[in-house]
Short mmCIF file of C-alpha atoms in Angstrom, two decimals:
data_model
loop_
_atom_site.label_atom_id
_atom_site.label_comp_id
_atom_site.label_asym_id
_atom_site.label_seq_id
_atom_site.Cartn_x
_atom_site.Cartn_y
_atom_site.Cartn_z
CA MET R 50 37.49 4.35 -46.69
CA SER R 51 37.48 0.53 -46.34
CA VAL R 52 36.53 -1.86 -43.79
CA VAL R 53 40.28 -3.09 -42.73
CA VAL R 54 39.71 -5.38 -39.38
CA ALA R 55 36.68 -7.60 -40.96
CA ASN R 56 38.03 -10.26 -42.94
CA PRO R 57 35.14 -10.49 -45.82
CA SER R 58 36.59 -13.18 -47.75
CA ALA R 59 36.46 -14.89 -44.63
CA SER R 60 32.87 -14.69 -44.34
CA ASP R 61 32.53 -18.31 -44.85
CA ASP R 62 34.13 -19.24 -41.22
CA TYR R 63 33.04 -17.05 -38.70
CA PHE R 64 36.35 -18.32 -36.81
CA ARG R 65 38.58 -16.48 -39.64
CA PHE R 66 36.42 -13.81 -39.52
CA PHE R 67 36.96 -13.07 -36.25
CA GLY R 68 41.09 -14.17 -36.51
CA LEU R 69 40.27 -17.12 -33.47
CA ASN R 70 41.39 -20.56 -33.82
CA GLN R 71 38.40 -22.76 -34.96
CA GLN R 72 37.58 -24.72 -31.43
CA PHE R 73 34.90 -25.25 -29.10
CA LYS R 74 36.96 -23.87 -25.87
CA LEU R 75 36.78 -20.51 -27.20
CA ASP R 76 38.76 -17.24 -25.50
CA LEU R 77 35.63 -15.63 -24.79
CA PRO R 78 37.08 -12.07 -23.98
CA ALA R 79 39.46 -12.32 -27.42
CA LEU R 80 35.91 -13.01 -29.23
CA ASP R 81 34.17 -9.89 -27.57
CA GLN R 82 37.44 -7.66 -28.65
CA ALA R 83 37.54 -8.64 -32.02
CA TYR R 84 33.43 -8.33 -32.34
CA LEU R 85 33.89 -4.71 -30.52
CA ALA R 86 37.09 -3.95 -32.95
CA ILE R 87 34.64 -4.94 -36.23
CA GLN R 88 31.49 -3.12 -35.17
CA LYS R 89 33.62 0.33 -34.11
CA GLU R 90 35.30 -0.28 -37.89
CA VAL R 91 31.74 -0.82 -39.94
CA HIS R 92 29.58 1.47 -37.54
CA PRO R 93 27.41 3.42 -40.05
CA ASP R 94 28.67 6.67 -38.73
CA ARG R 95 31.93 6.15 -39.95
CA HIS R 96 30.56 5.25 -43.40
CA ALA R 97 28.12 8.55 -43.51
CA ARG R 98 29.97 10.27 -46.48
CA GLY R 99 31.09 6.78 -48.14
CA SER R 100 29.86 5.71 -51.17
CA ASP R 101 26.58 3.59 -51.39
CA SER R 102 28.79 0.31 -51.92
CA GLU R 103 31.10 1.64 -48.98
CA GLN R 104 28.03 2.01 -46.74
CA ARG R 105 26.20 -1.42 -47.95
CA LEU R 106 29.67 -3.24 -47.41
CA ALA R 107 29.86 -1.62 -43.63
CA MET R 108 26.11 -2.61 -43.07
CA GLN R 109 26.79 -6.30 -44.54
CA MET R 110 29.96 -6.67 -42.34
CA ALA R 111 28.09 -5.47 -39.32
CA THR R 112 25.12 -7.77 -39.95
CA LEU R 113 28.12 -10.52 -40.26
CA ALA R 114 29.68 -9.49 -37.35
CA ASN R 115 26.26 -9.67 -35.29
CA THR R 116 25.36 -13.43 -36.75
CA ALA R 117 28.88 -14.49 -36.27
CA PHE R 118 29.13 -13.25 -32.85
CA GLN R 119 25.87 -14.51 -31.92
CA THR R 120 27.13 -18.13 -33.31
CA LEU R 121 30.23 -18.67 -31.57
CA LYS R 122 29.23 -16.97 -27.89
CA HIS R 123 26.72 -19.51 -27.11
CA PRO R 124 28.18 -23.21 -26.21
CA VAL R 125 25.35 -24.81 -28.51
CA GLN R 126 25.65 -23.16 -31.26
CA ARG R 127 29.16 -22.82 -31.52
CA GLY R 128 29.32 -27.00 -31.03
CA LEU R 129 26.48 -26.95 -33.81
CA TYR R 130 28.20 -24.52 -35.92
CA ILE R 131 31.76 -26.58 -35.74
CA CYS R 132 29.99 -29.60 -36.41
CA GLN R 133 28.48 -27.89 -39.64
CA LEU R 134 31.78 -26.66 -40.66
CA HIS R 135 32.78 -30.27 -40.93
CA GLY R 136 30.16 -31.94 -42.43
CA VAL R 137 27.93 -33.19 -39.92
CA ASP R 138 24.53 -31.93 -39.27
CA ALA R 139 23.16 -32.48 -36.02
CA LYS R 140 19.58 -32.88 -37.32
CA LEU R 141 18.04 -31.29 -34.60
CA GLU R 142 14.25 -31.33 -35.55
CA THR R 143 14.57 -35.05 -36.80
CA ASN R 144 16.98 -37.02 -34.55
CA THR R 145 15.87 -37.29 -31.11
CA ALA R 146 17.67 -40.47 -30.54
CA MET R 147 19.43 -40.73 -27.32
CA PRO R 148 21.49 -43.22 -24.96
CA ALA R 149 19.14 -45.06 -22.61
CA ALA R 150 21.32 -43.79 -19.73
CA PHE R 151 20.60 -40.03 -20.44
CA LEU R 152 17.18 -40.76 -21.27
CA MET R 153 16.45 -42.63 -18.07
CA LYS R 154 18.43 -39.43 -16.41
CA GLN R 155 16.48 -37.38 -17.98
CA MET R 156 13.27 -39.13 -16.77
CA GLU R 157 14.71 -39.04 -12.84
CA TRP R 158 14.64 -35.57 -13.25
CA ARG R 159 11.30 -35.00 -14.42
CA GLU R 160 9.74 -37.03 -11.69
CA SER R 161 11.99 -35.20 -9.28
CA LEU R 162 10.72 -31.95 -10.35
CA ASP R 163 7.12 -33.14 -9.98
CA GLU R 164 6.98 -34.81 -6.96
CA ARG R 165 9.33 -31.91 -5.54
CA ALA R 166 7.55 -28.78 -7.06
CA GLU R 167 7.19 -27.41 -3.49
CA ASP R 168 10.46 -28.43 -1.92
CA LEU R 169 12.85 -26.05 -2.55
CA PRO R 170 16.03 -27.36 -0.80
CA ALA R 171 15.13 -30.23 -3.01
CA LEU R 172 14.86 -28.37 -6.39
CA GLU R 173 17.85 -26.67 -5.52
CA LYS R 174 19.74 -29.73 -4.76
CA LEU R 175 18.37 -31.24 -8.16
CA MET R 176 19.55 -27.55 -10.13
CA ASP R 177 23.40 -28.55 -8.54
CA GLU R 178 22.88 -31.83 -10.12
CA VAL R 179 21.91 -30.58 -13.25
CA GLU R 180 24.57 -28.17 -13.52
CA VAL R 181 27.19 -30.64 -12.90
CA SER R 182 25.93 -32.68 -15.69
CA LYS R 183 26.27 -29.56 -18.08
CA LYS R 184 29.31 -28.92 -17.10
CA ASP R 185 30.52 -32.43 -17.80
CA THR R 186 28.67 -32.30 -20.72
CA LEU R 187 30.69 -29.19 -22.33
CA THR R 188 33.65 -30.93 -21.17
CA GLU R 189 32.93 -34.19 -23.16
CA ILE R 190 32.04 -31.62 -26.48
CA ALA R 191 35.33 -30.17 -26.08
CA GLN R 192 37.32 -32.99 -25.98
CA ALA R 193 34.71 -34.76 -28.61
CA ILE R 194 35.70 -31.37 -30.97
CA ASP R 195 38.86 -29.79 -29.97
CA ASP R 196 40.79 -33.00 -29.36
CA ALA R 197 39.06 -36.34 -30.90
CA LYS R 198 37.88 -34.06 -33.90
CA ASN R 199 34.87 -36.92 -33.63
CA TYR R 200 31.97 -34.04 -34.69
CA GLN R 201 29.37 -37.01 -35.05
CA ARG R 202 30.25 -37.51 -31.36
CA ALA R 203 29.99 -33.64 -30.52
CA ALA R 204 26.43 -33.58 -32.09
CA GLU R 205 25.07 -36.30 -30.25
CA LEU R 206 26.34 -34.84 -27.00
CA LEU R 207 25.24 -30.96 -28.29
CA ARG R 208 21.21 -32.65 -28.78
CA GLY R 209 21.85 -33.98 -25.37
CA LEU R 210 22.81 -30.60 -23.91
CA LEU R 211 19.92 -28.79 -25.80
CA PHE R 212 17.77 -31.53 -23.46
CA ILE R 213 19.83 -30.20 -20.35
CA ASP R 214 19.34 -26.62 -21.17
CA LYS R 215 15.43 -27.01 -21.65
CA PHE R 216 15.25 -28.83 -18.48
CA ALA R 217 17.34 -26.32 -16.33
CA VAL R 218 15.31 -23.27 -17.27
CA GLU R 219 12.34 -25.27 -16.24
CA LEU R 220 13.45 -26.25 -12.93
CA ASP R 221 15.00 -22.79 -12.60
CA ASP R 222 11.06 -21.23 -13.14
CA ALA R 223 9.86 -24.09 -10.64
CA ILE R 224 12.40 -22.40 -8.23
CA ALA R 225 11.76 -19.20 -8.80
CA THR R 226 8.02 -19.46 -8.14
CA LEU R 227 8.67 -20.83 -4.55
CA ALA R 228 11.73 -18.35 -3.84
#
């Protein structure tokens, strides 16, 4: 019995592995469907009677499918992965440079969170603003990757999205303590 759904030779490209087009705006139901089909095909129970090498290949495909699925499922990881495929490293650990306007907005949000920590309606209004900013940034990332093929710009936007996501978690925690 051999693994037929997954394309092992495409293991260097998670999109090809799942038979999907390489793009930021991803059809998530199609990703789910491809992932489930591969997982069903490589499930250990299906290969229990197979040779050691068949069992090993099935396990490798299952592990690869998990890694690829988690990478493509999450927008930040998906964007960073696409940039990496095109030779652009976002240098998340070392490159924290952001445009001044973005940094000012981050400082405003932090001040609002600090000053209004006990004001639930104000924090909920701030969360709405953060969500709009996140949505706008995701749209810009999709344009940078899918339309302009500008992976440097996408990497910069992805670094910003990480800041937005981190702040959204902190804000959500503050709201949860008041609710």
